[in-house]
């Protein structure tokens, strides 16, 4: 998300120049980071389950899937996505719109 925010600094400047508030910018990046991290968490859970069963089939070693570890990993992925999505968005929303538009 940091790269996304840095690449879209001009877009953020234009949004701010035409009347978007700082909260609007932060909300936009927050929703994007939530969707990305939720999608990544779900994909990670599915791949982990498939890999676990694949390992069990290939080697005969019994694998145990714990619901607690699945839930914990999902929340950690979501938290990391939120943290690294909101922090760059806050700094971008605080920039002067004219400077943000000028930056390329």
CSV table of N, CA and C in Angstrom, one decimal:
chain,number,residue,atom,x,y,z
A,1,UNK,N,0.8,-1.2,0.0
A,1,UNK,CA,0.0,0.0,0.0
A,1,UNK,C,0.9,1.3,0.0
A,2,UNK,N,2.0,1.2,0.6
A,2,UNK,CA,2.9,2.3,0.6
A,2,UNK,C,3.3,2.7,-0.8
A,3,UNK,N,3.6,1.7,-1.7
A,3,UNK,CA,3.9,2.0,-3.1
A,3,UNK,C,2.7,2.6,-3.8
A,4,UNK,N,1.5,2.0,-3.5
A,4,UNK,CA,0.3,2.5,-4.1
A,4,UNK,C,0.0,4.0,-3.8
A,5,UNK,N,0.2,4.3,-2.5
A,5,UNK,CA,0.0,5.7,-2.1
A,5,UNK,C,1.0,6.6,-2.7
A,6,UNK,N,2.3,6.2,-2.7
A,6,UNK,CA,3.3,7.1,-3.3
A,6,UNK,C,3.1,7.3,-4.8
A,7,UNK,N,2.6,6.2,-5.5
A,7,UNK,CA,2.4,6.3,-6.9
A,7,UNK,C,1.2,7.2,-7.2
A,8,UNK,N,0.3,7.3,-6.3
A,8,UNK,CA,-1.0,8.0,-6.5
A,8,UNK,C,-1.0,9.4,-5.8
A,9,UNK,N,0.1,9.9,-5.5
A,9,UNK,CA,0.2,11.2,-4.8
A,9,UNK,C,-0.5,12.3,-5.6
A,10,UNK,N,-0.3,12.3,-6.9
A,10,UNK,CA,-0.9,13.3,-7.7
A,10,UNK,C,-2.4,13.2,-7.7
A,11,UNK,N,-2.9,11.9,-7.7
A,11,UNK,CA,-4.4,11.7,-7.6
A,11,UNK,C,-4.9,12.2,-6.3
A,12,UNK,N,-4.2,12.0,-5.2
A,12,UNK,CA,-4.6,12.4,-3.9
A,12,UNK,C,-4.6,13.9,-3.9
A,13,UNK,N,-3.6,14.6,-4.5
A,13,UNK,CA,-3.6,16.0,-4.5
A,13,UNK,C,-4.8,16.6,-5.3
A,14,UNK,N,-5.2,16.0,-6.4
A,14,UNK,CA,-6.3,16.4,-7.2
A,14,UNK,C,-7.6,16.2,-6.3
A,15,UNK,N,-7.7,15.1,-5.7
A,15,UNK,CA,-8.9,14.9,-4.8
A,15,UNK,C,-9.0,15.9,-3.8
A,16,UNK,N,-7.9,16.2,-3.1
A,16,UNK,CA,-7.9,17.2,-2.1
A,16,UNK,C,-8.2,18.6,-2.6
A,17,UNK,N,-7.7,18.9,-3.8
A,17,UNK,CA,-7.9,20.2,-4.4
A,17,UNK,C,-9.4,20.5,-4.8
A,18,UNK,N,-10.1,19.4,-5.2
A,18,UNK,CA,-11.5,19.6,-5.6
A,18,UNK,C,-12.5,19.4,-4.4
A,19,UNK,N,-11.9,19.2,-3.2
A,19,UNK,CA,-12.8,19.3,-2.1
A,19,UNK,C,-12.9,18.0,-1.2
A,20,UNK,N,-12.1,17.0,-1.5
A,20,UNK,CA,-12.1,15.8,-0.6
A,20,UNK,C,-11.4,16.2,0.7
A,21,UNK,N,-12.0,15.7,1.8
A,21,UNK,CA,-11.4,15.9,3.1
A,21,UNK,C,-10.3,14.9,3.3
A,22,UNK,N,-9.5,15.1,4.4
A,22,UNK,CA,-8.5,14.1,4.7
A,22,UNK,C,-9.1,12.8,5.1
A,23,UNK,N,-10.3,12.8,5.7
A,23,UNK,CA,-10.9,11.6,6.1
A,23,UNK,C,-11.4,10.8,4.8
A,24,UNK,N,-11.8,11.6,3.8
A,24,UNK,CA,-12.2,10.9,2.5
A,24,UNK,C,-11.0,10.1,1.9
A,25,UNK,N,-9.9,10.7,1.9
A,25,UNK,CA,-8.7,10.1,1.4
A,25,UNK,C,-8.3,8.9,2.2
A,26,UNK,N,-8.3,9.0,3.5
A,26,UNK,CA,-8.0,7.9,4.4
A,26,UNK,C,-9.0,6.8,4.3
A,27,UNK,N,-10.3,7.1,4.2
A,27,UNK,CA,-11.3,6.1,4.0
A,27,UNK,C,-11.1,5.3,2.7
A,28,UNK,N,-10.8,6.0,1.7
A,28,UNK,CA,-10.6,5.3,0.4
A,28,UNK,C,-9.4,4.3,0.5
A,29,UNK,N,-8.3,4.7,1.1
A,29,UNK,CA,-7.2,3.8,1.2
A,29,UNK,C,-7.4,2.7,2.2
A,30,UNK,N,-8.2,3.1,3.3
A,30,UNK,CA,-8.5,2.1,4.3
A,30,UNK,C,-9.4,1.0,3.6
A,31,UNK,N,-10.4,1.4,2.8
A,31,UNK,CA,-11.2,0.3,2.2
A,31,UNK,C,-10.4,-0.5,1.2
A,32,UNK,N,-9.5,0.1,0.5
A,32,UNK,CA,-8.7,-0.7,-0.4
A,32,UNK,C,-7.8,-1.7,0.3
A,33,UNK,N,-7.2,-1.2,1.4
A,33,UNK,CA,-6.3,-2.1,2.2
A,33,UNK,C,-7.1,-3.2,2.9
A,34,UNK,N,-8.3,-2.9,3.3
A,34,UNK,CA,-9.1,-3.9,3.9
A,34,UNK,C,-9.4,-5.0,2.9
A,35,UNK,N,-9.9,-4.6,1.7
A,35,UNK,CA,-10.2,-5.6,0.7
A,35,UNK,C,-9.0,-6.4,0.3
A,36,UNK,N,-7.9,-5.8,0.1
A,36,UNK,CA,-6.7,-6.5,-0.2
A,36,UNK,C,-6.2,-7.5,0.9
A,37,UNK,N,-6.2,-7.0,2.1
A,37,UNK,CA,-5.8,-7.9,3.2
A,37,UNK,C,-6.8,-9.0,3.5
A,38,UNK,N,-8.1,-8.8,3.4
A,38,UNK,CA,-9.1,-9.8,3.5
A,38,UNK,C,-8.9,-10.9,2.4
A,39,UNK,N,-8.8,-10.4,1.2
A,39,UNK,CA,-8.6,-11.3,0.1
A,39,UNK,C,-7.3,-12.2,0.3
A,40,UNK,N,-6.2,-11.5,0.7
A,40,UNK,CA,-5.0,-12.2,0.9
A,40,UNK,C,-5.1,-13.2,2.1
A,41,UNK,N,-5.8,-12.8,3.1
A,41,UNK,CA,-6.0,-13.8,4.2
A,41,UNK,C,-6.8,-15.0,3.8
A,42,UNK,N,-7.8,-14.8,3.0
A,42,UNK,CA,-8.7,-15.9,2.6
A,42,UNK,C,-7.9,-16.8,1.7
A,43,UNK,N,-7.1,-16.2,0.7
A,43,UNK,CA,-6.3,-17.0,-0.2
A,43,UNK,C,-5.2,-17.8,0.6
A,44,UNK,N,-4.6,-17.2,1.6
A,44,UNK,CA,-3.7,-17.8,2.5
A,44,UNK,C,-4.2,-19.0,3.2
A,45,UNK,N,-5.4,-18.8,3.8
A,45,UNK,CA,-6.1,-19.9,4.5
A,45,UNK,C,-6.4,-21.1,3.6
A,46,UNK,N,-6.9,-20.8,2.4
A,46,UNK,CA,-7.2,-21.9,1.4
A,46,UNK,C,-5.9,-22.6,1.0
A,47,UNK,N,-4.9,-21.8,0.7
A,47,UNK,CA,-3.6,-22.5,0.3
A,47,UNK,C,-3.0,-23.3,1.4
A,48,UNK,N,-3.1,-22.8,2.6
A,48,UNK,CA,-2.6,-23.5,3.8
A,48,UNK,C,-3.3,-24.9,4.0
A,49,UNK,N,-4.7,-24.8,3.8
A,49,UNK,CA,-5.4,-26.1,4.0
A,49,UNK,C,-5.1,-27.0,2.9
A,50,UNK,N,-5.0,-26.5,1.6
A,50,UNK,CA,-4.7,-27.4,0.5
A,50,UNK,C,-3.3,-28.0,0.7
A,51,UNK,N,-2.3,-27.2,1.1
A,51,UNK,CA,-1.0,-27.7,1.3
A,51,UNK,C,-0.9,-28.7,2.4
A,52,UNK,N,-1.7,-28.5,3.5
A,52,UNK,CA,-1.7,-29.4,4.6
A,52,UNK,C,-2.3,-30.8,4.1
A,53,UNK,N,-3.4,-30.8,3.4
A,53,UNK,CA,-3.9,-32.0,2.9
A,53,UNK,C,-3.0,-32.7,1.9
A,54,UNK,N,-2.3,-31.9,1.0
A,54,UNK,CA,-1.4,-32.4,0.0
A,54,UNK,C,-0.2,-33.1,0.7
A,55,UNK,N,0.3,-32.4,1.8
A,55,UNK,CA,1.4,-33.0,2.5
A,55,UNK,C,1.0,-34.3,3.2
A,56,UNK,N,-0.2,-34.3,3.7
A,56,UNK,CA,-0.7,-35.6,4.3
A,56,UNK,C,-0.9,-36.7,3.3
A,57,UNK,N,-1.4,-36.4,2.2
A,57,UNK,CA,-1.5,-37.4,1.1
A,57,UNK,C,-0.2,-37.9,0.6
A,58,UNK,N,0.8,-37.0,0.4
A,58,UNK,CA,2.0,-37.3,-0.2
A,58,UNK,C,2.9,-38.1,0.8
A,59,UNK,N,2.9,-37.8,2.0
A,59,UNK,CA,3.9,-38.4,3.0
A,59,UNK,C,3.2,-39.3,4.0
A,60,UNK,N,1.9,-39.2,4.1
A,60,UNK,CA,1.3,-40.0,5.1
A,60,UNK,C,1.4,-39.5,6.6
A,61,UNK,N,2.0,-38.3,6.7
A,61,UNK,CA,2.1,-37.7,8.0
A,61,UNK,C,0.8,-37.0,8.3
A,62,UNK,N,0.3,-37.3,9.5
A,62,UNK,CA,-1.0,-36.6,9.8
A,62,UNK,C,-0.8,-35.2,10.2
A,63,UNK,N,-1.6,-34.3,9.6
A,63,UNK,CA,-1.5,-32.9,9.9
A,63,UNK,C,-2.8,-32.5,10.6
A,64,UNK,N,-2.6,-31.6,11.5
A,64,UNK,CA,-3.7,-31.1,12.4
A,64,UNK,C,-4.0,-29.6,12.1
A,65,UNK,N,-5.2,-29.3,11.7
A,65,UNK,CA,-5.6,-27.9,11.4
A,65,UNK,C,-6.4,-27.4,12.6
A,66,UNK,N,-5.9,-26.3,13.2
A,66,UNK,CA,-6.5,-25.8,14.4
A,66,UNK,C,-7.3,-24.5,13.9
A,67,UNK,N,-8.5,-24.4,14.3
A,67,UNK,CA,-9.4,-23.3,14.0
A,67,UNK,C,-8.8,-22.0,14.6
A,68,UNK,N,-8.2,-22.1,15.8
A,68,UNK,CA,-7.6,-21.0,16.5
A,68,UNK,C,-6.5,-20.4,15.7
A,69,UNK,N,-5.6,-21.3,15.1
A,69,UNK,CA,-4.5,-20.7,14.4
A,69,UNK,C,-5.0,-20.1,13.0
A,70,UNK,N,-6.0,-20.7,12.5
A,70,UNK,CA,-6.5,-20.1,11.2
A,70,UNK,C,-7.1,-18.7,11.5
A,71,UNK,N,-7.9,-18.6,12.6
A,71,UNK,CA,-8.5,-17.3,12.9
A,71,UNK,C,-7.4,-16.3,13.3
A,72,UNK,N,-6.4,-16.7,14.0
A,72,UNK,CA,-5.3,-15.8,14.4
A,72,UNK,C,-4.6,-15.3,13.2
A,73,UNK,N,-4.3,-16.2,12.3
A,73,UNK,CA,-3.5,-15.8,11.1
A,73,UNK,C,-4.3,-14.8,10.2
A,74,UNK,N,-5.6,-15.1,10.2
A,74,UNK,CA,-6.5,-14.2,9.4
A,74,UNK,C,-6.5,-12.8,10.0
A,75,UNK,N,-6.6,-12.7,11.3
A,75,UNK,CA,-6.6,-11.4,12.0
A,75,UNK,C,-5.3,-10.7,11.9
A,76,UNK,N,-4.2,-11.4,12.0
A,76,UNK,CA,-2.9,-10.8,11.8
A,76,UNK,C,-2.7,-10.2,10.4
A,77,UNK,N,-3.1,-11.0,9.4
A,77,UNK,CA,-3.0,-10.5,8.0
A,77,UNK,C,-3.9,-9.2,7.8
A,78,UNK,N,-5.1,-9.2,8.4
A,78,UNK,CA,-5.9,-8.1,8.3
A,78,UNK,C,-5.4,-6.9,9.0
A,79,UNK,N,-4.8,-7.1,10.2
A,79,UNK,CA,-4.2,-6.0,11.0
A,79,UNK,C,-3.0,-5.4,10.3
A,80,UNK,N,-2.2,-6.2,9.7
A,80,UNK,CA,-1.0,-5.7,9.0
A,80,UNK,C,-1.4,-4.9,7.8
A,81,UNK,N,-2.4,-5.4,7.1
A,81,UNK,CA,-3.0,-4.7,5.9
A,81,UNK,C,-3.5,-3.4,6.3
A,82,UNK,N,-4.2,-3.3,7.4
A,82,UNK,CA,-4.8,-2.0,7.9
A,82,UNK,C,-3.7,-1.1,8.3
A,83,UNK,N,-2.7,-1.5,9.0
A,83,UNK,CA,-1.7,-0.7,9.5
A,83,UNK,C,-0.9,-0.1,8.4
A,84,UNK,N,-0.5,-0.9,7.4
A,84,UNK,CA,0.4,-0.5,6.3
A,84,UNK,C,-0.4,0.2,5.2
A,85,UNK,N,-1.8,0.2,5.4
A,85,UNK,CA,-2.6,1.0,4.4
A,85,UNK,C,-2.9,2.3,5.0
A,86,UNK,N,-3.2,2.4,6.2
A,86,UNK,CA,-3.7,3.7,6.8
A,86,UNK,C,-2.5,4.7,7.1
A,87,UNK,N,-1.4,4.2,7.6
A,87,UNK,CA,-0.3,5.1,7.9
A,87,UNK,C,0.2,5.9,6.7
A,88,UNK,N,0.5,5.2,5.5
A,88,UNK,CA,0.9,6.0,4.3
A,88,UNK,C,-0.3,7.0,3.9
A,89,UNK,N,-1.5,6.5,4.0
A,89,UNK,CA,-2.6,7.3,3.5
A,89,UNK,C,-2.7,8.6,4.4
A,90,UNK,N,-2.5,8.5,5.7
A,90,UNK,CA,-2.5,9.6,6.6
A,90,UNK,C,-1.5,10.7,6.2
A,91,UNK,N,-0.3,10.2,5.9
A,91,UNK,CA,0.8,11.1,5.5
A,91,UNK,C,0.5,11.8,4.2
A,92,UNK,N,-0.1,11.0,3.3
A,92,UNK,CA,-0.4,11.6,2.0
A,92,UNK,C,-1.6,12.6,2.1
A,93,UNK,N,-2.6,12.3,2.9
A,93,UNK,CA,-3.7,13.2,3.1
A,93,UNK,C,-3.3,14.5,3.8
A,94,UNK,N,-2.2,14.5,4.5
A,94,UNK,CA,-1.7,15.7,5.2
A,94,UNK,C,-0.9,16.6,4.3
A,95,UNK,N,-0.5,16.1,3.1
A,95,UNK,CA,0.3,17.0,2.2
A,95,UNK,C,-0.5,18.1,1.7
A,96,UNK,N,0.2,19.2,1.3
A,96,UNK,CA,-0.4,20.3,0.7
A,96,UNK,C,-0.9,19.8,-0.7
A,97,UNK,N,-2.2,20.1,-1.1
A,97,UNK,CA,-2.7,19.6,-2.4
A,97,UNK,C,-1.8,20.1,-3.6
A,98,UNK,N,-1.4,21.3,-3.5
A,98,UNK,CA,-0.6,21.9,-4.6
A,98,UNK,C,0.7,21.2,-4.8
A,99,UNK,N,1.4,20.9,-3.7
A,99,UNK,CA,2.6,20.1,-3.7
A,99,UNK,C,2.4,18.7,-4.2
A,100,UNK,N,1.3,18.1,-3.8
A,100,UNK,CA,1.0,16.7,-4.2
A,100,UNK,C,0.7,16.6,-5.7
A,101,UNK,N,0.1,17.7,-6.3
A,101,UNK,CA,-0.2,17.7,-7.7
A,101,UNK,C,1.1,17.9,-8.5
A,102,UNK,N,1.9,18.8,-8.0
A,102,UNK,CA,3.2,19.1,-8.6
A,102,UNK,C,4.1,17.9,-8.7
A,103,UNK,N,4.1,17.1,-7.7
A,103,UNK,CA,5.0,15.9,-7.5
A,103,UNK,C,4.7,14.9,-8.6
A,104,UNK,N,5.7,14.4,-9.3
A,104,UNK,CA,5.5,13.4,-10.3
A,104,UNK,C,6.5,12.3,-10.2
